[in-house]
Amino acid sequence: GDGAAGWILGLINVCTWFGTLFSEQAQEECFGANPKAKLCGSIFAPKGGITRVEGGYRVSGQWPYCSGSAWSDWATLALNVGERPDGSPVQALAMLPMSDVEVMDTWFVAGMVATASNTIVAKDIFIPDPRVQMLEDLAFERYAHEYDDEPGYRVSFVPLATLILAGANVGLARAAMDLTLSQRADKPVTY
């Protein structure tokens, strides 16, 4: 198969699942008018430009490597929303429509070019509280949705967010090994 297609399938699937973990209001905004909405995402939080305001956050910043941004309707993006006493960031995951952001074409690579892993740029946009969840809450499976009895909502966030990427990587490694073995010389290795 195609490694880029596998990568995009995994990323868009997991980011769309992230969207189902948000509040009912956020889900209605995302999926209400378009039940087939696709979400991309980036866990790279921008360095600044995030301000707490009444009812949400005012956000400016850039998120690189946002695979699938070319085909997505919404994005799930990490935000640094504060700082702990030890200096480590307090992070959140925000959900916002692609119509609120720009996609900067920054993905110039030799391989996996078809993933369109470009940079998402926000310029002073407002993200309301229902579309923001603390990453710590997600890590401890304290999701904002109301449907705890649904199997898909009992999945552990961190392992799924990590493991979803393994399939494409294993497939690419197997394909590289098959190609190498099929093209090697029939003679033994010298030295």
XYZ file of N, CA, C and O in Angstrom, residues 51-136:
344
model
N -4.106 33.579 25.238
C -4.546 34.399 26.362
C -5.912 33.935 26.825
O -6.812 33.734 26.007
N -6.043 33.759 28.125
C -7.342 33.411 28.706
C -8.226 34.653 28.676
O -7.814 35.734 29.111
N -9.417 34.522 28.115
C -10.403 35.605 28.086
C -11.728 35.033 28.583
O -11.865 33.812 28.743
N -12.670 35.873 28.803
C -13.968 35.406 29.286
C -14.582 34.418 28.289
O -14.723 34.709 27.109
N -14.874 33.221 28.770
C -15.539 32.215 27.955
C -14.640 31.375 27.077
O -15.125 30.536 26.324
N -13.309 31.574 27.152
C -12.434 30.765 26.312
C -11.022 31.309 26.235
O -10.494 31.859 27.201
N -10.424 31.167 25.052
C -9.041 31.585 24.829
C -8.940 32.370 23.536
O -9.594 32.036 22.545
N -8.105 33.388 23.539
C -7.742 34.122 22.340
C -6.392 33.558 21.919
O -5.455 33.518 22.710
N -6.295 33.062 20.680
C -5.133 32.272 20.263
C -4.529 32.798 18.968
O -5.235 33.079 18.000
N -3.201 32.887 19.005
C -2.392 33.111 17.801
C -1.228 32.129 17.888
O -0.721 31.865 18.973
N -0.811 31.598 16.775
C 0.318 30.679 16.793
C 0.378 29.821 15.549
O -0.451 29.949 14.651
N 1.391 28.960 15.536
C 1.590 28.048 14.413
C 1.796 26.638 14.942
O 2.484 26.442 15.940
N 1.205 25.656 14.252
C 1.343 24.248 14.602
C 1.913 23.514 13.394
O 1.209 23.315 12.398
N 3.180 23.107 13.466
C 3.787 22.393 12.333
C 3.339 20.934 12.277
O 2.770 20.412 13.234
N 3.646 20.310 11.166
C 3.459 18.867 10.973
C 2.019 18.418 11.200
O 1.765 17.390 11.812
N 1.083 19.179 10.699
C -0.331 18.848 10.894
C -0.793 17.980 9.717
O -1.429 18.461 8.771
N -0.476 16.700 9.815
C -0.785 15.749 8.744
C -2.287 15.710 8.476
O -3.098 15.672 9.392
N -2.630 15.707 7.201
C -4.031 15.617 6.809
C -4.761 16.946 6.771
O -5.968 16.981 6.523
N -4.049 18.045 6.989
C -4.704 19.350 7.024
C -5.396 19.685 5.703
O -6.381 20.423 5.692
N -4.910 19.131 4.604
C -5.498 19.424 3.292
C -6.900 18.840 3.129
O -7.669 19.320 2.296
N -7.238 17.826 3.913
C -8.522 17.143 3.737
C -9.434 17.259 4.951
O -10.487 16.647 4.992
N -9.051 18.043 5.928
C -9.812 18.093 7.179
C -10.747 19.288 7.239
O -10.488 20.335 6.653
N -11.818 19.099 8.000
C -12.806 20.152 8.218
C -12.523 20.901 9.519
O -12.869 22.067 9.667
N -11.921 20.188 10.489
C -11.605 20.742 11.801
C -10.198 20.290 12.185
O -9.651 19.376 11.577
N -9.662 20.929 13.211
C -8.343 20.547 13.731
C -8.400 20.434 15.251
O -9.171 21.133 15.908
N -7.604 19.519 15.784
C -7.379 19.433 17.224
C -5.932 19.844 17.448
O -5.019 19.222 16.912
N -5.739 20.922 18.212
C -4.428 21.522 18.364
C -4.078 21.708 19.836
O -4.917 22.124 20.632
N -2.840 21.408 20.182
C -2.379 21.581 21.560
C -2.133 23.059 21.845
O -1.675 23.806 20.985
N -2.462 23.456 23.062
C -2.242 24.826 23.523
C -1.490 24.799 24.845
O -1.788 23.963 25.705
N -0.549 25.713 25.033
C 0.033 25.955 26.354
C -0.836 27.024 27.001
O -0.808 28.175 26.588
N -1.628 26.628 28.017
C -2.601 27.557 28.606
C -2.180 28.066 29.981
O -2.917 28.816 30.614
N -1.026 27.647 30.450
C -0.554 28.107 31.747
C 0.776 27.472 32.082
O 1.397 26.796 31.258
N 1.181 27.697 33.324
C 2.457 27.146 33.782
C 2.305 26.660 35.212
O 1.688 27.315 36.045
N 2.878 25.494 35.493
C 2.872 24.938 36.836
C 3.975 25.606 37.658
O 4.876 26.224 37.097
N 3.925 25.438 38.989
C 4.968 26.037 39.836
C 6.391 25.613 39.455
O 7.332 26.380 39.631
N 6.547 24.402 38.902
C 7.889 23.948 38.518
C 8.329 24.466 37.143
O 9.401 24.148 36.658
N 7.479 25.258 36.499
C 7.816 25.827 35.203
C 7.330 25.022 34.014
O 7.424 25.477 32.879
N 6.818 23.815 34.238
C 6.319 23.001 33.126
C 4.969 23.554 32.649
O 4.213 24.127 33.430
N 4.675 23.378 31.358
C 3.452 23.963 30.816
C 2.197 23.172 31.199
O 2.236 21.960 31.359
N 1.116 23.890 31.345
C -0.215 23.284 31.442
C -0.738 23.274 30.013
O -0.822 24.335 29.370
N -1.055 22.092 29.505
C -1.465 21.994 28.110
C -2.916 21.559 27.976
O -3.443 20.830 28.818
N -3.512 22.020 26.904
C -4.890 21.685 26.575
C -4.952 21.257 25.120
O -4.021 21.481 24.343
N -6.053 20.619 24.768
C -6.329 20.276 23.373
C -7.552 21.073 22.963
O -8.582 21.025 23.652
N -7.427 21.822 21.889
C -8.526 22.651 21.404
C -9.025 22.112 20.079
O -8.271 21.521 19.303
N -10.295 22.306 19.831
C -10.912 21.868 18.582
C -11.429 23.118 17.873
O -12.172 23.907 18.470
N -11.007 23.318 16.616
C -11.438 24.502 15.902
C -11.635 24.199 14.420
O -10.976 23.317 13.871
N -12.548 24.937 13.787
C -12.797 24.700 12.364
C -11.628 25.187 11.520
O -10.992 26.194 11.828
N -11.356 24.479 10.450
C -10.280 24.872 9.543
C -10.567 26.227 8.907
O -9.643 26.922 8.489
N -11.832 26.624 8.863
C -12.166 27.936 8.304
C -11.634 29.082 9.166
O -11.539 30.216 8.701
N -11.267 28.802 10.424
C -10.720 29.830 11.322
C -9.207 29.997 11.184
O -8.635 30.905 11.787
N -8.556 29.104 10.455
C -7.089 29.116 10.387
C -6.627 29.134 8.933
O -7.408 28.929 8.016
N -5.341 29.348 8.762
C -4.712 29.245 7.445
C -3.804 28.022 7.456
O -3.282 27.648 8.503
N -3.618 27.414 6.300
C -2.677 26.312 6.167
C -1.500 26.823 5.342
O -1.667 27.221 4.188
N -0.329 26.841 5.971
C 0.885 27.303 5.307
C 1.609 26.086 4.732
O 1.882 25.124 5.449
N 1.902 26.128 3.436
C 2.555 25.012 2.754
C 4.030 24.970 3.151
O 4.859 25.681 2.600
N 4.347 24.133 4.130
C 5.713 24.032 4.654
C 6.271 22.618 4.558
O 7.352 22.351 5.055
N 5.539 21.707 3.942
C 5.910 20.292 3.938
C 6.672 19.958 2.660
O 6.098 19.482 1.682
N 7.977 20.197 2.663
C 8.821 19.930 1.514
C 9.797 18.827 1.908
O 10.851 19.093 2.487
N 9.436 17.582 1.626
C 10.228 16.422 2.038
C 10.392 15.469 0.864
O 9.659 15.540 -0.119
N 11.351 14.571 0.986
C 11.591 13.596 -0.077
C 10.570 12.461 -0.041
O 10.156 11.952 -1.072
N 10.173 12.044 1.139
C 9.222 10.954 1.283
C 7.998 11.411 2.060
O 8.029 12.440 2.743
N 6.927 10.706 1.934
C 5.683 11.006 2.643
C 5.124 12.388 2.284
O 4.376 12.988 3.044
N 5.465 12.878 1.101
C 5.004 14.197 0.693
C 3.474 14.260 0.624
O 2.870 15.300 0.870
N 2.836 13.129 0.319
C 1.377 13.104 0.169
C 0.624 13.202 1.493
O -0.599 13.227 1.499
N 1.331 13.293 2.623
C 0.634 13.460 3.902
C 0.172 14.898 4.117
O -0.637 15.158 4.998
N 0.688 15.835 3.314
C 0.339 17.259 3.455
C 0.465 17.692 4.915
O -0.421 18.321 5.466
N 1.578 17.349 5.526
C 1.804 17.657 6.950
C 2.271 19.108 7.104
O 3.373 19.388 7.577
N 1.412 20.017 6.705
C 1.739 21.435 6.666
C 1.545 22.108 8.021
O 1.171 21.461 9.004
N 1.773 23.397 8.061
C 1.669 24.182 9.285
C 0.339 24.912 9.327
O -0.037 25.589 8.361
N -0.368 24.774 10.445
C -1.616 25.502 10.663
C -1.279 26.803 11.381
O -0.522 26.804 12.352
N -1.858 27.901 10.910
C -1.588 29.217 11.468
C -2.900 29.841 11.950
O -3.869 29.928 11.191
N -2.907 30.257 13.219
C -4.054 30.970 13.787
C -3.636 32.406 14.054
O -2.548 32.647 14.588
N -4.494 33.336 13.689
C -4.212 34.754 13.908
C -5.342 35.367 14.722
O -6.392 35.707 14.188
N -5.113 35.444 16.029
C -6.048 36.082 16.953
C -7.474 35.544 16.810
O -8.414 36.301 16.564
N -7.610 34.223 16.966
C -8.942 33.614 16.900
C -9.438 33.320 18.320
O -8.659 33.185 19.255
N -10.733 33.215 18.469
C -11.346 32.891 19.755
C -11.765 31.428 19.748
O -12.433 30.971 18.822
N -11.356 30.692 20.785
C -11.780 29.299 20.957
C -12.571 29.219 22.248
O -12.020 29.432 23.336
N -13.885 28.935 22.168
C -14.705 28.903 23.378
C -14.382 27.702 24.272
O -13.914 26.664 23.797
N -14.636 27.853 25.566
C -14.340 26.805 26.543
C -14.865 25.420 26.178
O -14.163 24.429 26.403
N -16.081 25.285 25.622
C -16.547 23.925 25.302
C -15.672 23.192 24.281
O -15.753 21.983 24.149
N -14.840 23.943 23.544
C -13.963 23.323 22.564
C -12.520 23.226 23.053
O -11.592 23.114 22.261
N -12.337 23.215 24.375
C -11.008 23.087 24.975
C -11.089 22.061 26.108
O -12.013 22.096 26.923
N -10.115 21.140 26.120
C -9.998 20.176 27.217
C -8.547 20.131 27.674
O -7.630 20.166 26.850
N -8.345 20.021 28.971
C -6.985 19.904 29.491
C -6.421 18.537 29.104
O -7.107 17.512 29.212
N -5.177 18.509 28.640
C -4.546 17.233 28.268
C -4.437 16.294 29.464
O -4.539 15.078 29.321
N -4.246 16.851 30.650
C -4.195 16.012 31.851
C -5.518 15.266 32.050
O -5.531 14.096 32.397
